[in-house]
mmCIF file with all atom_site columns, C-alpha atoms and ligand atoms in Angstrom:
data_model
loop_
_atom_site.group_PDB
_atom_site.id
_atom_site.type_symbol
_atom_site.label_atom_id
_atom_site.label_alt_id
_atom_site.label_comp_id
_atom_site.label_asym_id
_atom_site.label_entity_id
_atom_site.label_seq_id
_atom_site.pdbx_PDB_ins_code
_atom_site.Cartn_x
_atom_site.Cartn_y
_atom_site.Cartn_z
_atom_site.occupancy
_atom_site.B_iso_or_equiv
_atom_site.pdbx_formal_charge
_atom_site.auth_seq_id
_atom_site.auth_comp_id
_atom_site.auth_asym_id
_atom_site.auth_atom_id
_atom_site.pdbx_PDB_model_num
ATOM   1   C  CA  . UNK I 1 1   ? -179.726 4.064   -1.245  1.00 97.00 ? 259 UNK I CA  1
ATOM   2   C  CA  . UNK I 1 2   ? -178.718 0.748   0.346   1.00 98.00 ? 260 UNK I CA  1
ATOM   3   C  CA  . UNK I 1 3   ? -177.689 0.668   4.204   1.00 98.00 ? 261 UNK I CA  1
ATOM   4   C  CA  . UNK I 1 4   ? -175.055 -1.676  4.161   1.00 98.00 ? 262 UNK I CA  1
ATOM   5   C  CA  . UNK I 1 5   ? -174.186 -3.303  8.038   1.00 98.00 ? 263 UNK I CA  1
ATOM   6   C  CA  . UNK I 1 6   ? -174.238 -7.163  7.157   1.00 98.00 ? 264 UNK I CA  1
ATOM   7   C  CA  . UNK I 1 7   ? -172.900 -9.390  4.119   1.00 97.00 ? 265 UNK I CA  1
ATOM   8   C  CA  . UNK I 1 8   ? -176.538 -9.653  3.186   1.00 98.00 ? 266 UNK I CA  1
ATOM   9   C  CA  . UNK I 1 9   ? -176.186 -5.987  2.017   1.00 98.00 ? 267 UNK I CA  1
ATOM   10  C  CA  . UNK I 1 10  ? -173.738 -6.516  0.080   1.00 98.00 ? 268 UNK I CA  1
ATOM   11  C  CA  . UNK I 1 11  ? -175.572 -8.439  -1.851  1.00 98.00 ? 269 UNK I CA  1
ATOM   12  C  CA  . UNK I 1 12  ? -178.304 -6.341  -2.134  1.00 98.00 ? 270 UNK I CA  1
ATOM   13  C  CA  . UNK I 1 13  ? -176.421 -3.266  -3.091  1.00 98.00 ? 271 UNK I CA  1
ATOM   14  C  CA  . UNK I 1 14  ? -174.746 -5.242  -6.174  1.00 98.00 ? 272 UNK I CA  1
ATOM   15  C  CA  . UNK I 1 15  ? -178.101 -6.224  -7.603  1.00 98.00 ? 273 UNK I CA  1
ATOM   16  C  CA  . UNK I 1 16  ? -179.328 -2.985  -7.088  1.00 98.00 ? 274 UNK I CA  1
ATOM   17  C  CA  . UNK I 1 17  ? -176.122 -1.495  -9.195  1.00 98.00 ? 275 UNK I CA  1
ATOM   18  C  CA  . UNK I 1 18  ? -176.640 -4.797  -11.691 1.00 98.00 ? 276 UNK I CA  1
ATOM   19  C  CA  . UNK I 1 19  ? -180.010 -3.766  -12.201 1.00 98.00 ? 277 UNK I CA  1
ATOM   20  C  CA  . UNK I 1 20  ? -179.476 0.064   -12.323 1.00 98.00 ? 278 UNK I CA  1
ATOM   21  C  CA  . UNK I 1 21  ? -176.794 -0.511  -14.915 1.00 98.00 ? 279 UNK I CA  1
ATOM   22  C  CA  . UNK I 1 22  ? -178.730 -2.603  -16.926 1.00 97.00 ? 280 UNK I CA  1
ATOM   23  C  CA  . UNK I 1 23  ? -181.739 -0.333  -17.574 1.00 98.00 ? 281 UNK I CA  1
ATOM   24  C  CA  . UNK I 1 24  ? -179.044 2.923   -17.779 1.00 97.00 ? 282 UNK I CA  1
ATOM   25  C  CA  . UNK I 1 25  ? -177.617 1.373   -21.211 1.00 97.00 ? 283 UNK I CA  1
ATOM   26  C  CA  . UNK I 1 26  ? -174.294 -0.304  -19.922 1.00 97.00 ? 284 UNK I CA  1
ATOM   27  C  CA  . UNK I 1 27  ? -173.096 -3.219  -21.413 1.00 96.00 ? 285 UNK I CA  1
ATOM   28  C  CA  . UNK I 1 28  ? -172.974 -7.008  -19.725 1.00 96.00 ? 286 UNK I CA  1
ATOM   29  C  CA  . UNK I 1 29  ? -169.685 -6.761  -19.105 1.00 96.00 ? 287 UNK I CA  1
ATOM   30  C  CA  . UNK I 1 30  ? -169.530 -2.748  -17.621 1.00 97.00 ? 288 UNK I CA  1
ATOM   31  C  CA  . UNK I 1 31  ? -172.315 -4.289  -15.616 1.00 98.00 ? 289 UNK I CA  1
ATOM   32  C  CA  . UNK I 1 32  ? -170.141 -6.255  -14.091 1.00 98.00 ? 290 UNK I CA  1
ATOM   33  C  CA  . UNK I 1 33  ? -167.724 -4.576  -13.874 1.00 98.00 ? 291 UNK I CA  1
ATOM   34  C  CA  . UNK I 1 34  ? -169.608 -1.925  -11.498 1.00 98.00 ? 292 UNK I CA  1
ATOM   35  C  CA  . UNK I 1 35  ? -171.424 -4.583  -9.468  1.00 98.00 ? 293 UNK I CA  1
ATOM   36  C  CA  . UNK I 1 36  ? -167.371 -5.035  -8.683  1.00 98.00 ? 294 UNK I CA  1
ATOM   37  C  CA  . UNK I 1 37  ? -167.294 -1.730  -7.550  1.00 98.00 ? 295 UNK I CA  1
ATOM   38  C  CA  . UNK I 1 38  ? -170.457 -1.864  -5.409  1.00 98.00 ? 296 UNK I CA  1
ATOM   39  C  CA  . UNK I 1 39  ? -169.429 -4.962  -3.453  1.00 98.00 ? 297 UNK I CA  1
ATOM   40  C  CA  . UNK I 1 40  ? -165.775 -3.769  -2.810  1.00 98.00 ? 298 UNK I CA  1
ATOM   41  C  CA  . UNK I 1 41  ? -167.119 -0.611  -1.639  1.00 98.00 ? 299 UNK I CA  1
ATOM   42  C  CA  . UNK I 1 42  ? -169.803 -2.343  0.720   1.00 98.00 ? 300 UNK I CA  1
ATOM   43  C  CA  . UNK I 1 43  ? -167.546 -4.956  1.889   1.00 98.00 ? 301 UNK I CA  1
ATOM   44  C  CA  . UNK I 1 44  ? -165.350 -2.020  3.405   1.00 98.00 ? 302 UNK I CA  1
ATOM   45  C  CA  . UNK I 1 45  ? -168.111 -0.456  4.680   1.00 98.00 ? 303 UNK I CA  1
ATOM   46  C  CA  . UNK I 1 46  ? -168.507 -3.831  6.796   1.00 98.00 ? 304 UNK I CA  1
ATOM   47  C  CA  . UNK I 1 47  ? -164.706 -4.872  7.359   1.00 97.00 ? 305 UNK I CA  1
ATOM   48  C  CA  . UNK I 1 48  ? -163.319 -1.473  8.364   1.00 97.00 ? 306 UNK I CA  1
ATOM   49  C  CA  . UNK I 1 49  ? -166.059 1.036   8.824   1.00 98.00 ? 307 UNK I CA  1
ATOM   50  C  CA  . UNK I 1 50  ? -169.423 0.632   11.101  1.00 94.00 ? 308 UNK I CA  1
ATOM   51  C  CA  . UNK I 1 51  ? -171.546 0.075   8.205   1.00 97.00 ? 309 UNK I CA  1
ATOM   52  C  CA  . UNK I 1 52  ? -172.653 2.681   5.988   1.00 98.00 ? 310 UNK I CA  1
ATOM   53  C  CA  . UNK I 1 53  ? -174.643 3.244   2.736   1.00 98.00 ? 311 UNK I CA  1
ATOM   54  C  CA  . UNK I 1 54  ? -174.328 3.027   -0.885  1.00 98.00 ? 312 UNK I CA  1
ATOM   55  C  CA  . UNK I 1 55  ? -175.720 5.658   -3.116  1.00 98.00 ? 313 UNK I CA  1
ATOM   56  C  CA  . UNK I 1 56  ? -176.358 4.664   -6.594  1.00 98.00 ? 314 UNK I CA  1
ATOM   57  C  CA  . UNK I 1 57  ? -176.910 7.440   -8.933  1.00 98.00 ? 315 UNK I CA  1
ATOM   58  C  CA  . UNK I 1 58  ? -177.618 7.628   -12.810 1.00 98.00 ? 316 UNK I CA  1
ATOM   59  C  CA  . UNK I 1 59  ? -176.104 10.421  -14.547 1.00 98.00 ? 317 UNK I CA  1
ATOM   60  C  CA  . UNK I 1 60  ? -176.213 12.531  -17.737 1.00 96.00 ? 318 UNK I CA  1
ATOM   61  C  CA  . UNK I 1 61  ? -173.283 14.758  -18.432 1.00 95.00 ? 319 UNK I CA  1
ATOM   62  C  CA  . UNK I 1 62  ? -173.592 17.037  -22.227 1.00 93.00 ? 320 UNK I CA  1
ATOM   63  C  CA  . UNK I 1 63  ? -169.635 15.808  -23.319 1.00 92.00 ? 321 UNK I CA  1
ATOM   64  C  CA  . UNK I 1 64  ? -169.904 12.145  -20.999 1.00 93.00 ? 322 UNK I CA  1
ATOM   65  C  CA  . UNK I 1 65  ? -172.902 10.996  -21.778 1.00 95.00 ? 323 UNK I CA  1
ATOM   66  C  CA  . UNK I 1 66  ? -175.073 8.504   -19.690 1.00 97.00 ? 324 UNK I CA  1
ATOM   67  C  CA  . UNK I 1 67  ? -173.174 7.439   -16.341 1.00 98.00 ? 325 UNK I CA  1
ATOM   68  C  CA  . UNK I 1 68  ? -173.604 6.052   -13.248 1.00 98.00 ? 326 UNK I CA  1
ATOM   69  C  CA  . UNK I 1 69  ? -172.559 7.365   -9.597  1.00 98.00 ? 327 UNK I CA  1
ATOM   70  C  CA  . UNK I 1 70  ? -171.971 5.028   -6.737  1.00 98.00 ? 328 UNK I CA  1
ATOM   71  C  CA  . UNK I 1 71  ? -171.021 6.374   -3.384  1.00 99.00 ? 329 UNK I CA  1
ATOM   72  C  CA  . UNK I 1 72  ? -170.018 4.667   -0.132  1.00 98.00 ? 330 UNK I CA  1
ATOM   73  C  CA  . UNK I 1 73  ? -171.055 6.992   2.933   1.00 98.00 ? 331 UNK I CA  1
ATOM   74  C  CA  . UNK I 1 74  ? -169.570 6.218   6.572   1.00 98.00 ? 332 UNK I CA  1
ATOM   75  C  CA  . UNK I 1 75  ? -169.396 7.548   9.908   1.00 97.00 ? 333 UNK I CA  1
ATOM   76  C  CA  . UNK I 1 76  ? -165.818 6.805   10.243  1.00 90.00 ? 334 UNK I CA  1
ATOM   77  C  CA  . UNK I 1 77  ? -163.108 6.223   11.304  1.00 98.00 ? 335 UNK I CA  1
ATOM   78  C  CA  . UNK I 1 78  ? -161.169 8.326   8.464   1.00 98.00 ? 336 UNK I CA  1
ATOM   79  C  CA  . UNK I 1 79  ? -158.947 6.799   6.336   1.00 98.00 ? 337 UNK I CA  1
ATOM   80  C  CA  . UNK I 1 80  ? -156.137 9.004   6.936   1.00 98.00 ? 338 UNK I CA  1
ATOM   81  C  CA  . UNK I 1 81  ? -154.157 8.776   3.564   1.00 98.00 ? 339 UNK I CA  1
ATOM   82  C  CA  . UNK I 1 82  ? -156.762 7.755   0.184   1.00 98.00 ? 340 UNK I CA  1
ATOM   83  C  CA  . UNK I 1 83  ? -153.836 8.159   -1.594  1.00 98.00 ? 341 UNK I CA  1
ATOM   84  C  CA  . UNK I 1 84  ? -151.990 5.213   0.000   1.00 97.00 ? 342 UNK I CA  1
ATOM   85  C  CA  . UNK I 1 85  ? -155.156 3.193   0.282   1.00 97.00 ? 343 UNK I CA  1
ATOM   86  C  CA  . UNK I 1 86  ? -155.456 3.259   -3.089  1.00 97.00 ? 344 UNK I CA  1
ATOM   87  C  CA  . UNK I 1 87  ? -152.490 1.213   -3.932  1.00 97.00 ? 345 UNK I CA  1
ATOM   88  C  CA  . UNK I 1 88  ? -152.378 -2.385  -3.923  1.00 95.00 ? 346 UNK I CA  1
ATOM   89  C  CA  . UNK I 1 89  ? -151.243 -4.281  -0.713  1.00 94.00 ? 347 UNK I CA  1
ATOM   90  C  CA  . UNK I 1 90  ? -151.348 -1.127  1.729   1.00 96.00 ? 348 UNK I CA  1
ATOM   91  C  CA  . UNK I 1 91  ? -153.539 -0.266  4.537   1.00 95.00 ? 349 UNK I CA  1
ATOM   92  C  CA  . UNK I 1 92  ? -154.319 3.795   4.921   1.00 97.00 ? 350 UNK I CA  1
ATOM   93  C  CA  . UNK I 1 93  ? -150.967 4.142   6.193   1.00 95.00 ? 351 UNK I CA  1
ATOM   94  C  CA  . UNK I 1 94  ? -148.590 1.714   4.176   1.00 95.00 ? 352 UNK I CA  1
ATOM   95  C  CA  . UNK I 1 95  ? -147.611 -1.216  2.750   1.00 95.00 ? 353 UNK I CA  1
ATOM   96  C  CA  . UNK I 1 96  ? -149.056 -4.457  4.623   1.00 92.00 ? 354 UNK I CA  1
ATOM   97  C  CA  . UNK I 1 97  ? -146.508 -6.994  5.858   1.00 88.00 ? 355 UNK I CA  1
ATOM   98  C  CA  . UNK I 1 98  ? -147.466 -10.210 3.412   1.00 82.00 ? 356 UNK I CA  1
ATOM   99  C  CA  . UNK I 1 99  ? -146.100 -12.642 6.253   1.00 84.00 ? 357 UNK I CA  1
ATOM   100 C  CA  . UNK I 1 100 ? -149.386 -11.213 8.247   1.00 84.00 ? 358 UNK I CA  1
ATOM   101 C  CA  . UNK I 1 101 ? -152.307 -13.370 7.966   1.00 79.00 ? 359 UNK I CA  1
ATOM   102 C  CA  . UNK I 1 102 ? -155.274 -10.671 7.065   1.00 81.00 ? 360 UNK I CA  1
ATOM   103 C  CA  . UNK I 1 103 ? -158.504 -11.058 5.025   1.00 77.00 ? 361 UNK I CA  1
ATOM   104 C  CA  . UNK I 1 104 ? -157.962 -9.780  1.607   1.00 78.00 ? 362 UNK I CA  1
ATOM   105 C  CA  . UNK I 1 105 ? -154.519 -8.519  -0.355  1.00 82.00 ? 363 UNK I CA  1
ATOM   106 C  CA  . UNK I 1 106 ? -155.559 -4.705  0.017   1.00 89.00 ? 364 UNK I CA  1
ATOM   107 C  CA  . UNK I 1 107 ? -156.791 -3.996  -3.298  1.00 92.00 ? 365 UNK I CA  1
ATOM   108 C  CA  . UNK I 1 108 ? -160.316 -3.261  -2.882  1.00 96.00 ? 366 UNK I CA  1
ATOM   109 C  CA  . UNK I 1 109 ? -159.802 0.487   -3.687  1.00 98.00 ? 367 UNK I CA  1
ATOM   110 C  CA  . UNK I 1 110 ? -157.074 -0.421  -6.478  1.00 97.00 ? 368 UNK I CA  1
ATOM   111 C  CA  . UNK I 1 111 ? -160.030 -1.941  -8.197  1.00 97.00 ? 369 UNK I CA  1
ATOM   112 C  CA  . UNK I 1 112 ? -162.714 0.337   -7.623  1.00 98.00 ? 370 UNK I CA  1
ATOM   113 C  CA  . UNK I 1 113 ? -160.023 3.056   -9.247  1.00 98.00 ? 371 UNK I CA  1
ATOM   114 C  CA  . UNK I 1 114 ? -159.228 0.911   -12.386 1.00 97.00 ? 372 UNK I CA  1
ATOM   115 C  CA  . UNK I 1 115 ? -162.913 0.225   -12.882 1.00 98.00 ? 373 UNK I CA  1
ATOM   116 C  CA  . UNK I 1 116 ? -164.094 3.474   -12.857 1.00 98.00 ? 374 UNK I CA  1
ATOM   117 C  CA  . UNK I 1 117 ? -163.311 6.941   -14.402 1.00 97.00 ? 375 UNK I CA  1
ATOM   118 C  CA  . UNK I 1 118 ? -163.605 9.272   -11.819 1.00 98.00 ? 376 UNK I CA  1
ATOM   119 C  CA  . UNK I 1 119 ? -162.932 8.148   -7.648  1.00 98.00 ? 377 UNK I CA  1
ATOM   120 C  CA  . UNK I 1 120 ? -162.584 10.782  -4.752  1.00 98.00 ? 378 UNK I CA  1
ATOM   121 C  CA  . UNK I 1 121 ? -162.384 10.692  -1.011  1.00 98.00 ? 379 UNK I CA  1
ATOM   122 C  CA  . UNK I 1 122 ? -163.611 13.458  1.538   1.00 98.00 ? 380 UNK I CA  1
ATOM   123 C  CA  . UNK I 1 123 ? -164.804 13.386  4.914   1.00 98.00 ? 381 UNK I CA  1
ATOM   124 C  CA  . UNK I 1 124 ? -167.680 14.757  6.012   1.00 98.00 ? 382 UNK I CA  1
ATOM   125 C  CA  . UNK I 1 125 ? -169.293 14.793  9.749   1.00 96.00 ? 383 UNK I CA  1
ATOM   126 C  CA  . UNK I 1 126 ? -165.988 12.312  10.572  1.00 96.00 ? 384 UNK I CA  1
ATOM   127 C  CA  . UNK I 1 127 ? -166.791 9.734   8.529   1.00 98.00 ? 385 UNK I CA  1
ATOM   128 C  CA  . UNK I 1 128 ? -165.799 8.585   4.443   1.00 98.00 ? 386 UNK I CA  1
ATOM   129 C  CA  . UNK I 1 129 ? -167.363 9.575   1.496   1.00 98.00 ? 387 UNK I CA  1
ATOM   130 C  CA  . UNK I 1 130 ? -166.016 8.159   -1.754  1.00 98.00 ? 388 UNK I CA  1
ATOM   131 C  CA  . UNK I 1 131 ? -167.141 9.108   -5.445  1.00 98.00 ? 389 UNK I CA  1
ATOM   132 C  CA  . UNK I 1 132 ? -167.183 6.727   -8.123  1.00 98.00 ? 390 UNK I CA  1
ATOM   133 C  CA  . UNK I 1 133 ? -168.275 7.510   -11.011 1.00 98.00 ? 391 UNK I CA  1
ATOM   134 C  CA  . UNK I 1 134 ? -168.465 5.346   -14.745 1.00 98.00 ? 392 UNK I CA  1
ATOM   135 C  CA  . UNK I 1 135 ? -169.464 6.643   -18.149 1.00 97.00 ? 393 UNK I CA  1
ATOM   136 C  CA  . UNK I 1 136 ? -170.662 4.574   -20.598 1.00 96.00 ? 394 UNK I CA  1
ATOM   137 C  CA  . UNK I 1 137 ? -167.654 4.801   -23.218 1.00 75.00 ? 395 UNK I CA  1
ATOM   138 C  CA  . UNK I 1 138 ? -165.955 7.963   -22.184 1.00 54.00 ? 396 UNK I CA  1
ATOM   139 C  CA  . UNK I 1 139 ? -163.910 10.061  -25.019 1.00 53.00 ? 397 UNK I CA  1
ATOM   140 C  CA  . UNK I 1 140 ? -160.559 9.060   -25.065 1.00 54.00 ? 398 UNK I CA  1
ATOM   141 C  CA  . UNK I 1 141 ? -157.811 10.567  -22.955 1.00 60.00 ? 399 UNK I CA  1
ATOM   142 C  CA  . UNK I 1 142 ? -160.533 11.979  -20.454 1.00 56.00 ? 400 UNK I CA  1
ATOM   143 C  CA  . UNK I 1 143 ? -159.839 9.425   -17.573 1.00 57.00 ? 401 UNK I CA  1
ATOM   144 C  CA  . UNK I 1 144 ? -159.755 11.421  -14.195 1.00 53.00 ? 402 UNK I CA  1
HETATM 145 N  N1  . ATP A 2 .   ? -164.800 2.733   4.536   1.00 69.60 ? 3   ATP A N1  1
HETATM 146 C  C1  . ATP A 2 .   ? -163.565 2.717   5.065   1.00 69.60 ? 3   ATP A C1  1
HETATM 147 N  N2  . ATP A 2 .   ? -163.342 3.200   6.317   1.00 69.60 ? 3   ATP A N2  1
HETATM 148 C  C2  . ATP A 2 .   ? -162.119 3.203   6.858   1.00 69.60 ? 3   ATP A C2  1
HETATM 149 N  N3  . ATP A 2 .   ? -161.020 2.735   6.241   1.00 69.60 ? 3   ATP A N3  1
HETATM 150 C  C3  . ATP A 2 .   ? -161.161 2.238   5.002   1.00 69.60 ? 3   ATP A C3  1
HETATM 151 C  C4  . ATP A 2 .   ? -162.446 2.202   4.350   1.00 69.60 ? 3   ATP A C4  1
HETATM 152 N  N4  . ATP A 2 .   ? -162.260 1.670   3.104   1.00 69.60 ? 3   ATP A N4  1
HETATM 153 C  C5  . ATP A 2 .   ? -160.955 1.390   3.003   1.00 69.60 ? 3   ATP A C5  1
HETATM 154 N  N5  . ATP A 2 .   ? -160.275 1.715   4.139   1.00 69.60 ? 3   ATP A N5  1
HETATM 155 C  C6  . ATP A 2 .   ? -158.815 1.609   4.357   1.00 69.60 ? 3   ATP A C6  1
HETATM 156 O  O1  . ATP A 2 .   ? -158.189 1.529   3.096   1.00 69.60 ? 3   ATP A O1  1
HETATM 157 C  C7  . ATP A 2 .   ? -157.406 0.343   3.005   1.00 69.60 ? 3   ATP A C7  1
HETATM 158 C  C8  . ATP A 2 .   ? -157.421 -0.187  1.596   1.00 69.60 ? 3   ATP A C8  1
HETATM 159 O  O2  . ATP A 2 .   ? -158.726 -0.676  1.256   1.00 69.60 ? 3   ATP A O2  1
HETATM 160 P  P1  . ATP A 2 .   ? -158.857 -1.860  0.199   1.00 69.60 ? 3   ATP A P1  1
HETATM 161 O  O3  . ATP A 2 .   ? -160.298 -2.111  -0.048  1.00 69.60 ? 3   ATP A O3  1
HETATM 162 O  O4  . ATP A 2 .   ? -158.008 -1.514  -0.966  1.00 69.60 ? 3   ATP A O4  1
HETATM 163 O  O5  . ATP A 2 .   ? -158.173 -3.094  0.933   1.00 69.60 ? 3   ATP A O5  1
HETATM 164 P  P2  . ATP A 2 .   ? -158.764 -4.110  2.017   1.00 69.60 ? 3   ATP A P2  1
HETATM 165 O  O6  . ATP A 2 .   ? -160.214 -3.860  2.239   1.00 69.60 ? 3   ATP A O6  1
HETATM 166 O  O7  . ATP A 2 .   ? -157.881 -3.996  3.221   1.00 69.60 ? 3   ATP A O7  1
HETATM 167 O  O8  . ATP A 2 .   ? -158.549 -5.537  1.342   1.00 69.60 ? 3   ATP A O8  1
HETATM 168 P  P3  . ATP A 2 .   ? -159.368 -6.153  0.071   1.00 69.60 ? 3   ATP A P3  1
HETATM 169 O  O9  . ATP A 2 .   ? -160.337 -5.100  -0.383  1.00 69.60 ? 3   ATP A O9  1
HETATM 170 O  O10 . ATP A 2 .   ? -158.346 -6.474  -0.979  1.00 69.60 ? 3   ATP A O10 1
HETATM 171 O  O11 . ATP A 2 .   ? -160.044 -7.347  0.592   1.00 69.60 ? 3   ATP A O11 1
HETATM 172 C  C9  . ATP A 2 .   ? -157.999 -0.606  4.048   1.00 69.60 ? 3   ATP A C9  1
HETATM 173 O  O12 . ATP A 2 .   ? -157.053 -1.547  4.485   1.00 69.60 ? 3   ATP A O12 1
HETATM 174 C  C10 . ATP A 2 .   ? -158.418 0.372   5.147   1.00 69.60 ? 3   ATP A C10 1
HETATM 175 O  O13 . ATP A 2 .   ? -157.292 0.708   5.945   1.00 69.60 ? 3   ATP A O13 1
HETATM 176 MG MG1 . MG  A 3 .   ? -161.523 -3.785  0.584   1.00 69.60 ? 4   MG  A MG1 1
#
């Protein structure tokens, strides 16, 4: 578990996923791939919650094999549609005007979903929880 409140984290929370990776079996590049994850996870923590914490998780699934779980915990506010967050260049609510100058293009969670297998959002005490989850070399045709 990494409280994440300052850019510092961030960093810390990506080596910790590099790291965890690593020793669970994934390759260079799937290591990569999920310190991706971690830091555009963290980095909303910072930009659009109050902070938070990352939860890294190895897992072990009969049919999935060896994974790892990474989940970004916040105290809110809600993001009121994941389903619209989740596509590139919107907000929780819509599409962002591109003639507005903002940090970022909005596709933070866009990533995080095409980098991983499995991805929820719930909210729990009024604040974000969201699920990723990556196997090492799923079966085919089993992407969430
Ligand atoms: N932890 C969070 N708490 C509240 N809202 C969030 C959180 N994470 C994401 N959001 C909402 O979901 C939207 C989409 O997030 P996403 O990471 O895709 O884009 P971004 O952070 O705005 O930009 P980028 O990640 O490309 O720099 C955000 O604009 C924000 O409205
Ligand atoms: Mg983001």
């Amino acid at each position: 578990v990494v409280a994440v409140y300052e850019e510092l984290d961030v960093f810390v929370a990506r080596n910790d996923a590099r790291r965890l990776a690593a020793r669970c079996g994934f390759g260079r590049r799937e290591t990569e791939e999920i310190a991706l994850v971690v830091t555009e996870l963290a980095t909303n923590l910072i930009r659009h919650a109050r902070g938070g914490e990352i939860r890294l998780q190895p897992l072990r699934d009969p049919e999935r094999g060896t994974g790892l779980g990474v989940t970004a915990v916040d105290r809110g506010p809600v993001i009121r549609s994941f389903e619209i967050a989740l596509l590139d260049g919107h907000d929780d609510v819509g599409r962002i005007d591109p003639t507005v100058k903002r940090k970022g293009i909005a596709s933070g969670l866009g990533c995080v979903q095409r980098l991983t297998h499995e991805l929820s959002h719930s909210i729990v005490d009024g604040g974000n929880v969201i699920s990723a989850v990556r196997w090492i070399c799923p079966p085919k045709g089993t992407r969430a």
